[in-house]
mmCIF file of C-alpha atoms in Angstrom:
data_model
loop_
_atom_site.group_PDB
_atom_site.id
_atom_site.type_symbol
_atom_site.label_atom_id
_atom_site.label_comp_id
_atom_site.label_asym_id
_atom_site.label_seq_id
_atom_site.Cartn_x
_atom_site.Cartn_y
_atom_site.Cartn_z
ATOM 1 C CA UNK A 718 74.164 8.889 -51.696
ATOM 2 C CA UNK A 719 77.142 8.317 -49.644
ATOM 3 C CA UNK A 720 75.648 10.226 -46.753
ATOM 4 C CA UNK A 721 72.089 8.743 -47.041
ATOM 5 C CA UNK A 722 73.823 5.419 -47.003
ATOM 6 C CA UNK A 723 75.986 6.279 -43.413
ATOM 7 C CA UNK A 724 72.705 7.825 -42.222
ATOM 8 C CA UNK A 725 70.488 4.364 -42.542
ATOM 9 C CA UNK A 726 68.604 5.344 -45.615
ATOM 10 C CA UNK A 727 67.391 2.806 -47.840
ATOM 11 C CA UNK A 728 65.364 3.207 -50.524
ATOM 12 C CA UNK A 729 66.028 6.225 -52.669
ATOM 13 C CA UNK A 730 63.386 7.730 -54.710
ATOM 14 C CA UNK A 731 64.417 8.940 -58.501
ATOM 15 C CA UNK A 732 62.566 11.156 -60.207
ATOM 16 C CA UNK A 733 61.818 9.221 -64.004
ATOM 17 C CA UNK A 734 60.758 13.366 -65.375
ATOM 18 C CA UNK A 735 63.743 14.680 -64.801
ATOM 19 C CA UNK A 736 66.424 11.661 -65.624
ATOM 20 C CA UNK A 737 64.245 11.352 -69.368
ATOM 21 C CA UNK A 738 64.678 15.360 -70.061
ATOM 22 C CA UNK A 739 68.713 14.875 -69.028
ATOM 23 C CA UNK A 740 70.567 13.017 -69.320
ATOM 24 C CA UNK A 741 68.385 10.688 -71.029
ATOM 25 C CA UNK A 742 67.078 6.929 -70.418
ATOM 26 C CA UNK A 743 69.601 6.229 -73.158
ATOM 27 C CA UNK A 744 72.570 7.689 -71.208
ATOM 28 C CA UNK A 745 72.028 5.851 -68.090
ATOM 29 C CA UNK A 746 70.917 2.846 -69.735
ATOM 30 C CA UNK A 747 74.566 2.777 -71.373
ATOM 31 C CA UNK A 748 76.241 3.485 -68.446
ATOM 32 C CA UNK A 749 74.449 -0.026 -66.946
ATOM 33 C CA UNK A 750 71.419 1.412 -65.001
ATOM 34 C CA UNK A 751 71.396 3.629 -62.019
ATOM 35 C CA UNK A 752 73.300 1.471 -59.666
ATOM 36 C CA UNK A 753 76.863 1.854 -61.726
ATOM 37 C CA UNK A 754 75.673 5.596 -62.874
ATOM 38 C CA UNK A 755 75.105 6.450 -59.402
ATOM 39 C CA UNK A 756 78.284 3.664 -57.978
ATOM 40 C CA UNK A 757 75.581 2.992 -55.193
ATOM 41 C CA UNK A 758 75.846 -1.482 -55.680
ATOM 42 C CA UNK A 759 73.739 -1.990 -52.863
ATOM 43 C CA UNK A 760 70.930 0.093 -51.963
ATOM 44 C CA UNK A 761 67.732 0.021 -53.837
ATOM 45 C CA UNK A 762 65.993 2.803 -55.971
ATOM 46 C CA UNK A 763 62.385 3.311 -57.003
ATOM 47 C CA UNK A 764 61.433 5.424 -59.994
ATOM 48 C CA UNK A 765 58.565 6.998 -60.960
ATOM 49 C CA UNK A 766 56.516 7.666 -63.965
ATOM 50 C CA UNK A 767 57.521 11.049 -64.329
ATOM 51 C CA UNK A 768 53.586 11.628 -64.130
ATOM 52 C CA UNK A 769 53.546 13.850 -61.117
ATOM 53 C CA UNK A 770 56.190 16.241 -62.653
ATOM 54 C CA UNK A 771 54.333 16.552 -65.790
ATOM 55 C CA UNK A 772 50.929 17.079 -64.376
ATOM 56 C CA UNK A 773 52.556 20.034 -62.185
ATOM 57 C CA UNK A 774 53.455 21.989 -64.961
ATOM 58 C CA UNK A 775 49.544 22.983 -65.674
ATOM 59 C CA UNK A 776 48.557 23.163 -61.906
ATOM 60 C CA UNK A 777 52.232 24.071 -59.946
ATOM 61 C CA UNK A 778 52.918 22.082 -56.720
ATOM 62 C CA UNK A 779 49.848 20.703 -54.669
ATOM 63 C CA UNK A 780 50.466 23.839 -52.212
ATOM 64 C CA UNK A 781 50.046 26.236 -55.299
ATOM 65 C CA UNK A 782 46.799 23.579 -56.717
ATOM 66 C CA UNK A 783 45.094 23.937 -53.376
ATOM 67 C CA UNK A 784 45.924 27.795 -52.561
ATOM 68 C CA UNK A 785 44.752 28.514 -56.337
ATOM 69 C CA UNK A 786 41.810 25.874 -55.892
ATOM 70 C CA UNK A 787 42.423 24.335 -58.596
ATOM 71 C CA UNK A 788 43.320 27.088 -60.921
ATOM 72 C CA UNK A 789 45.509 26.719 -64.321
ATOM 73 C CA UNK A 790 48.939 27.879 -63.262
ATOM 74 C CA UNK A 791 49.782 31.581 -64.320
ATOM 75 C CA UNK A 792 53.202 31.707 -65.533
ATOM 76 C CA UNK A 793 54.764 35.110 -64.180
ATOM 77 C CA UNK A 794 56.837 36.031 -67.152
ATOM 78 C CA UNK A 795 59.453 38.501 -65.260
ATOM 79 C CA UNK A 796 59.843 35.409 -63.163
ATOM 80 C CA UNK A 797 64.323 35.180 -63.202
ATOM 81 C CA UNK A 798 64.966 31.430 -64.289
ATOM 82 C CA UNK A 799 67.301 29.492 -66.056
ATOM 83 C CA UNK A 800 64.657 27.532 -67.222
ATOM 84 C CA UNK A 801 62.075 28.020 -69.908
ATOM 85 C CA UNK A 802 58.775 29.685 -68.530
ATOM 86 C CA UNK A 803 56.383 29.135 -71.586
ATOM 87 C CA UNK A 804 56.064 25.430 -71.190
ATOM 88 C CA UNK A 805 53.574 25.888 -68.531
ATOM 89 C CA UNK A 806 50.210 26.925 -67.422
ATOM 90 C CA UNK A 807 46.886 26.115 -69.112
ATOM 91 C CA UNK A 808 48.835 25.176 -72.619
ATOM 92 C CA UNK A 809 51.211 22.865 -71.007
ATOM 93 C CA UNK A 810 50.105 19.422 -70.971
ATOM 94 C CA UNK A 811 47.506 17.686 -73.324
ATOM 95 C CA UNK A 812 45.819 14.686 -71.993
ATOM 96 C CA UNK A 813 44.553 11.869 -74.194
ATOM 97 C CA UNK A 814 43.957 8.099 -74.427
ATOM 98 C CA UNK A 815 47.434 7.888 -75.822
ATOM 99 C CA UNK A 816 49.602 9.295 -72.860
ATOM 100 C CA UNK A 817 50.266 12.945 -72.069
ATOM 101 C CA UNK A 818 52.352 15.441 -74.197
ATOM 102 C CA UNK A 819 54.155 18.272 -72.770
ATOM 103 C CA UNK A 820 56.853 20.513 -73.410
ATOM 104 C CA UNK A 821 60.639 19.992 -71.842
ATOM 105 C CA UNK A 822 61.802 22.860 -69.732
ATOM 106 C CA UNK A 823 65.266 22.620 -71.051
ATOM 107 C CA UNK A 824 64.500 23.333 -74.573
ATOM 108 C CA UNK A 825 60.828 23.620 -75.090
ATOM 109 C CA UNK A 826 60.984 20.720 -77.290
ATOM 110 C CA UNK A 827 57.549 18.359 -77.175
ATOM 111 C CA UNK A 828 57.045 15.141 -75.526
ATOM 112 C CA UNK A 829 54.889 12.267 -75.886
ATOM 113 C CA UNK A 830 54.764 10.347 -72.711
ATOM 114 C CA UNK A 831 53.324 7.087 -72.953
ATOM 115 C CA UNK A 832 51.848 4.215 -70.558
ATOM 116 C CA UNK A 833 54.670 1.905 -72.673
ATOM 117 C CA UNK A 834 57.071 4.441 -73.385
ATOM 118 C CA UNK A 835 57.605 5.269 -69.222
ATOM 119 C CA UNK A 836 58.095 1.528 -68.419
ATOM 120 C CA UNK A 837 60.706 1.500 -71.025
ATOM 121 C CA UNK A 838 62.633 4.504 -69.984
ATOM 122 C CA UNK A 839 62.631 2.909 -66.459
ATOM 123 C CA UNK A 840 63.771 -0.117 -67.904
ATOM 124 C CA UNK A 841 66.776 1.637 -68.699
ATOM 125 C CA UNK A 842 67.202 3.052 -65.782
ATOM 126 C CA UNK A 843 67.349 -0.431 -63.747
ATOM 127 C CA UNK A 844 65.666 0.743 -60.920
ATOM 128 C CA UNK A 845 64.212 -2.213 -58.534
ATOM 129 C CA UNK A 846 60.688 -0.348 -58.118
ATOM 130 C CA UNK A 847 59.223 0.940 -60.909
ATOM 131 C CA UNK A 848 56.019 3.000 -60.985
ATOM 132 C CA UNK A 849 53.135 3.180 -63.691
ATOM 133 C CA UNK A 850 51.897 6.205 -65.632
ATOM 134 C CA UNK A 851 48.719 7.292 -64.249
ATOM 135 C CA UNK A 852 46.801 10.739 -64.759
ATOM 136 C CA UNK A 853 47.578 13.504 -61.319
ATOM 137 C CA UNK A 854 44.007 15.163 -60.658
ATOM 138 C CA UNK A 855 43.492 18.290 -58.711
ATOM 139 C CA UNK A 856 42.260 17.900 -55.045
ATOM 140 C CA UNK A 857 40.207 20.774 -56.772
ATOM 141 C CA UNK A 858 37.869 18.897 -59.214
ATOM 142 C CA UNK A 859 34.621 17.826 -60.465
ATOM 143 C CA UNK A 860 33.548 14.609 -59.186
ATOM 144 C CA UNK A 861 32.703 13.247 -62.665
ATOM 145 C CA UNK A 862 35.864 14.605 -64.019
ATOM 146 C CA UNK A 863 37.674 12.513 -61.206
ATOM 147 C CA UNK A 864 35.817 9.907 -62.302
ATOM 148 C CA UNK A 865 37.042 9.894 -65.646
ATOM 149 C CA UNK A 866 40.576 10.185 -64.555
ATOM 150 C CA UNK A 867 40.313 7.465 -62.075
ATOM 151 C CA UNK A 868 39.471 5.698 -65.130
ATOM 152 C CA UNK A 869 42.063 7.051 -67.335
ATOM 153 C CA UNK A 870 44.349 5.674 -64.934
ATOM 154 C CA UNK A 871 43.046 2.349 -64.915
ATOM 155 C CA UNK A 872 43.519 1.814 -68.169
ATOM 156 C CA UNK A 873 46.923 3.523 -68.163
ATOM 157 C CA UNK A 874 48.565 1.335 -65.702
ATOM 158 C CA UNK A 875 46.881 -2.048 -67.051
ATOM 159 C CA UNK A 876 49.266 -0.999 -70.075
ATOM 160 C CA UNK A 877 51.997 -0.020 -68.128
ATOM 161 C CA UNK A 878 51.888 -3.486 -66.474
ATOM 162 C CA UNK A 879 51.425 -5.033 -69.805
ATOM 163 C CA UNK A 880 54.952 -3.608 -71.297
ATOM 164 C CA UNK A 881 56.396 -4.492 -68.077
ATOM 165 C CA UNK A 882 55.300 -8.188 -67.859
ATOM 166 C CA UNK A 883 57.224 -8.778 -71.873
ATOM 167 C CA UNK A 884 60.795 -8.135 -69.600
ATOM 168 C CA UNK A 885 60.456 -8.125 -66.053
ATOM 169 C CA UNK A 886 64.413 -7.769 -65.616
ATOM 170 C CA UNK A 887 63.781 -8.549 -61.630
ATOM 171 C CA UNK A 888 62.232 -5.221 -61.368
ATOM 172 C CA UNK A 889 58.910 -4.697 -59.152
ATOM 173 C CA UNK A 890 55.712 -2.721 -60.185
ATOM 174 C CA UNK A 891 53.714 -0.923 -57.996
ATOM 175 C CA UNK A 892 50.019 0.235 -59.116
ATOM 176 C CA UNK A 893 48.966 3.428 -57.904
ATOM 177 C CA UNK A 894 45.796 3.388 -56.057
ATOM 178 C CA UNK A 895 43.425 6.637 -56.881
ATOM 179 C CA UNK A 896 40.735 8.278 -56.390
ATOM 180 C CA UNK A 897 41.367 11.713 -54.431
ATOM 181 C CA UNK A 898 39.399 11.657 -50.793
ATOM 182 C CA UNK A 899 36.155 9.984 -52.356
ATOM 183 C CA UNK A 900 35.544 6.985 -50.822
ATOM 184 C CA UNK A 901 33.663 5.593 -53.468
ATOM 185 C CA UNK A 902 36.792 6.059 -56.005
ATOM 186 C CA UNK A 903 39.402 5.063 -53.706
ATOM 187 C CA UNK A 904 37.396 1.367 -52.821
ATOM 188 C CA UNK A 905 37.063 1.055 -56.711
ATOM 189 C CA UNK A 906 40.584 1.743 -57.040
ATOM 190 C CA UNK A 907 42.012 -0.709 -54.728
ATOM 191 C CA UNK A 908 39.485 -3.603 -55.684
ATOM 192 C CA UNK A 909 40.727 -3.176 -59.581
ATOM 193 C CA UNK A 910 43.866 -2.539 -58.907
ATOM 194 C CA UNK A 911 44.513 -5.328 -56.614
ATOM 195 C CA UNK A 912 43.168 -7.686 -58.756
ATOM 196 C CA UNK A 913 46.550 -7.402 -61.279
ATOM 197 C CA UNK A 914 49.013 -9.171 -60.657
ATOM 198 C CA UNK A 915 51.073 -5.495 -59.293
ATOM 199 C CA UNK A 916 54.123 -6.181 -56.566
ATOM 200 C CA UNK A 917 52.721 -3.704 -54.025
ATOM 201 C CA UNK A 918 50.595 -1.303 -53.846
ATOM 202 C CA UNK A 919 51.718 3.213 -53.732
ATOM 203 C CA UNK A 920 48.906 5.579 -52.632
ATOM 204 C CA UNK A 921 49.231 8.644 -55.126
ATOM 205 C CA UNK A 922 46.630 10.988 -56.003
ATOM 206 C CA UNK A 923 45.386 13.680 -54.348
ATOM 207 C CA UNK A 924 46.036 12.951 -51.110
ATOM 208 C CA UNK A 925 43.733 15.972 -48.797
ATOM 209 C CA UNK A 926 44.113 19.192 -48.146
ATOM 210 C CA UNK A 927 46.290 19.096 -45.223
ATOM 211 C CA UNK A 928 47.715 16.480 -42.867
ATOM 212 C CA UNK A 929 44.478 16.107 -40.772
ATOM 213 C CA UNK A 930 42.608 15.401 -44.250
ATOM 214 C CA UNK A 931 45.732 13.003 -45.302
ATOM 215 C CA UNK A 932 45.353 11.001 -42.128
ATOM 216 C CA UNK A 933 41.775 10.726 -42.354
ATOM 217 C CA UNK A 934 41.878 9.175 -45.764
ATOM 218 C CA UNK A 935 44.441 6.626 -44.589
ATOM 219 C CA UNK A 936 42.906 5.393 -41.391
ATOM 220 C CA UNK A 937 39.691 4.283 -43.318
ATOM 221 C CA UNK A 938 41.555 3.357 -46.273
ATOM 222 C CA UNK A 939 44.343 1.160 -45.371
ATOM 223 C CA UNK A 940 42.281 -1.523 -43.392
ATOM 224 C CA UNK A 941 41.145 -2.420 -46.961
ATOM 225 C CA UNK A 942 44.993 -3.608 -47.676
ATOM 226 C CA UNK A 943 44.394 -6.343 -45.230
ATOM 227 C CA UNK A 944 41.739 -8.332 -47.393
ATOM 228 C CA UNK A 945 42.867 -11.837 -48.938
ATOM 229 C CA UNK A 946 46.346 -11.643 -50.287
ATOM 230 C CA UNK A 947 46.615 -7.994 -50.251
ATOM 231 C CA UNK A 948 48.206 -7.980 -46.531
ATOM 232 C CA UNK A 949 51.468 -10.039 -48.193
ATOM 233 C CA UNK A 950 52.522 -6.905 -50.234
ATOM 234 C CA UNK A 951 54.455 -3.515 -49.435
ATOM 235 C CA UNK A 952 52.273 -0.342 -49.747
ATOM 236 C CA UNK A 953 54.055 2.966 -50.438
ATOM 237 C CA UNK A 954 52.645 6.436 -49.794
ATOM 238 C CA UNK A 955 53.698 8.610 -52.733
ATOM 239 C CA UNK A 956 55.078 12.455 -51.845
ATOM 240 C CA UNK A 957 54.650 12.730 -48.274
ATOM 241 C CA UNK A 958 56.958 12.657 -45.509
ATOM 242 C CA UNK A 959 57.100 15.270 -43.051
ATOM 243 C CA UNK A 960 57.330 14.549 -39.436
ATOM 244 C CA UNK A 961 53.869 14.078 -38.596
ATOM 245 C CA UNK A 962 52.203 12.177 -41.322
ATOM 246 C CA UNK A 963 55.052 9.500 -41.732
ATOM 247 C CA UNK A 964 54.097 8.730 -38.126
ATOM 248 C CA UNK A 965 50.233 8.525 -39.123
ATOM 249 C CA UNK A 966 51.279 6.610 -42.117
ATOM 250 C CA UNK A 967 53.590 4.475 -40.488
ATOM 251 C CA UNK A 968 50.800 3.492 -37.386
ATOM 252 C CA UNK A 969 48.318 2.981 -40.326
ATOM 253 C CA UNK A 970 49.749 0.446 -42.028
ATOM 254 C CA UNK A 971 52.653 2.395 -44.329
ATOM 255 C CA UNK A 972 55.600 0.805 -45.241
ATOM 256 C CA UNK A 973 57.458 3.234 -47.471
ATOM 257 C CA UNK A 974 57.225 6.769 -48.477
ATOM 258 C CA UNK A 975 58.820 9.385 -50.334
ATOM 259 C CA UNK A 976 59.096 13.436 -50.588
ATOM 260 C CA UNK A 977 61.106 15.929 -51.608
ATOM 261 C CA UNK A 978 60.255 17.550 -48.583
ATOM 262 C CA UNK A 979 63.379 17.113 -45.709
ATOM 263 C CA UNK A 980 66.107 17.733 -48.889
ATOM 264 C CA UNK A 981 64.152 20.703 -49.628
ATOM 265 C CA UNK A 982 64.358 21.493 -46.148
ATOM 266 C CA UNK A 983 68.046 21.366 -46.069
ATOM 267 C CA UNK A 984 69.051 23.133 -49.370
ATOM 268 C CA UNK A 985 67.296 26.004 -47.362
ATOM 269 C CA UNK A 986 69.461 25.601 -44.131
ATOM 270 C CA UNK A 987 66.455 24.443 -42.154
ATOM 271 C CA UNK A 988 67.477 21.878 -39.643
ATOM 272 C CA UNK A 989 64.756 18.769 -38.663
ATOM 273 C CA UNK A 990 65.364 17.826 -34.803
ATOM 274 C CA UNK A 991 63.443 16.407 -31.857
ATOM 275 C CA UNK A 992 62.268 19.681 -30.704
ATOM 276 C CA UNK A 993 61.190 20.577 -34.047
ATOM 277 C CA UNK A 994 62.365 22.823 -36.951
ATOM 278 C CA UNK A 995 65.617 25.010 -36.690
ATOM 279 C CA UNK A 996 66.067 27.111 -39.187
ATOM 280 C CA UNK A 997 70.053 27.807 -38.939
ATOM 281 C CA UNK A 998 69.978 30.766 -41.280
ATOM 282 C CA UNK A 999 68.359 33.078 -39.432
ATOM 283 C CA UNK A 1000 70.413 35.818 -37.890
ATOM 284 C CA UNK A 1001 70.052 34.680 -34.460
ATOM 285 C CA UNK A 1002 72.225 31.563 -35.449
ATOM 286 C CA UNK A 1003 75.086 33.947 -36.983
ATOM 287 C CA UNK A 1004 77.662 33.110 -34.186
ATOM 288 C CA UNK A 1005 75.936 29.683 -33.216
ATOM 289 C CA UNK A 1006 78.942 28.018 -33.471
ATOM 290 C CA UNK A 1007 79.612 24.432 -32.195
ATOM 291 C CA UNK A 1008 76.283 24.571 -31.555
ATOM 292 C CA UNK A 1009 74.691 20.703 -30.481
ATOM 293 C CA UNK A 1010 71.804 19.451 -31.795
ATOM 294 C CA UNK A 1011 70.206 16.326 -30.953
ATOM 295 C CA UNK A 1012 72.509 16.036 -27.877
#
């Protein structure tokens, strides 16, 4: 945090799945929220449902959901991990009106996740931006079955937004518009959504099949933010942020965005400059020593 401070960074995106499995809403609750658990005062976080992570444990990662096209994950048992590999695939998560159950990949012990029971846990957590529970669809899907889930997550986030409004503890909600790349959806999305009284406005879903289909979506979709009272409130962009598409998003009418992506990058010694990638591992960077980057 320390480093993302010095380097200008300012919102920082925790992920609500992994902070419930361990340590536990409880623990960092106790310890008085993420800013004192964390000792970052200043800076603000944003938390999500913990939707995404749970949803990914049928499917895998959108790369593996679109390569597959749309295909149940297939757990490879001789897989080496240090986590449990039987609490995913097709038996993994159970969707109902009630939330979504799954099973925790530290134990294999089962979870109910709940509209209410999310808001809570980010309660606890004390995070300034908090996210709703809503349903993660396959780009791969039936349109009526996308229907449904559009739906689904409606109804989800109207009770998310319920619990949140008993104890607002200075927090803001964002909805999460859905509705994959159907135009239809999406506009039904943001004209329900909209109409509750949400803080801003994140763009989740599936969001294309590439950047080109990503950028598409946005540049018809994000004019519709500028209706009425809309315009006066932040719109995030949920799990993107490579080079290219956070300056799409950004032109279009982005204000905030969040991936995994650039960490990921750097836990794997690949460098992100103005002449592209650099990937500092390979063996033609063995001796590259004092080598200047960005000079």
């Amino acid at each position: 945090f320390r480093d993302s401070d010095k380097a200008g960074q300012q919102l920082i995106f925790c992920n609500a799945y992994h902070l419930l499995l361990h340590p536990g809403a409880d623990v960092i609750g106790d310890a008085g929220g993420l800013h004192k658990f964390t000792k970052r005062e200043k800076g603000p976080f944003i938390t999500d449902s913990g939707g995404f992570q749970v949803f990914s444990l049928a499917y895998g990662s959108v790369q593996e959901e679109l390569s597959s096209k749309g295909e149940l994950k297939r757990v490879n048992k001789k897989t080496k991990t240090k986590w449990r590999t039987d609490v995913m695939g097709e038996d993994a998560v159970n969707v109902t009106e009630e939330g979504v159950t799954f099973r925790s990949y530290r134990d294999g012990s089962k979870l109910l996740l709940t509209p209410e029971s999310t808001i809570q846990a980010q309660k606890s957590f004390g995070a300034d931006i908090i996210i709703p529970l809503d349903e993660l669809p396959p780009y791969h899907i039936d349109r009526n079955k996308l229907a449904e889930s559009v739906e689904r997550s409606h109804r989800w986030e109207a009770r998310s937004l319920s619990e949140h409004l008993k104890n607002v503890k200075e927090q803001a909600m964002y909805c999460v518009i859905h509705g994959g790349i159907d135009v239809e959806l999406r506009t039904k999305s943001i004209d329900y959504l909209t109409s509750l009284p949400f803080d801003g406005y994140a763009i989740g879903g599936s969001l294309g099949n590439g950047r080109s289909e990503l950028k598409d979506l946005l540049t018809w979709m994000m004019p519709l933010f500028e209706k009425e009272s809309r315009k006066e409130k932040p719109r995030h962009l949920l799990g993107i942020a490579d080079e290219e598409s956070i300056r799409n998003a950004v032109t279009l009418g982005v204000d905030t965005m969040d991936s995994c992506y650039p960490t990921r990058l750097g836990r794997h010694g690949t460098l992100m400059t103005r002449e592209g990638l650099l990937r500092i591992k390979r063996g033609r960077h063995a001796t590259s020593f004092g080598m200047k980057i960005d000079s």
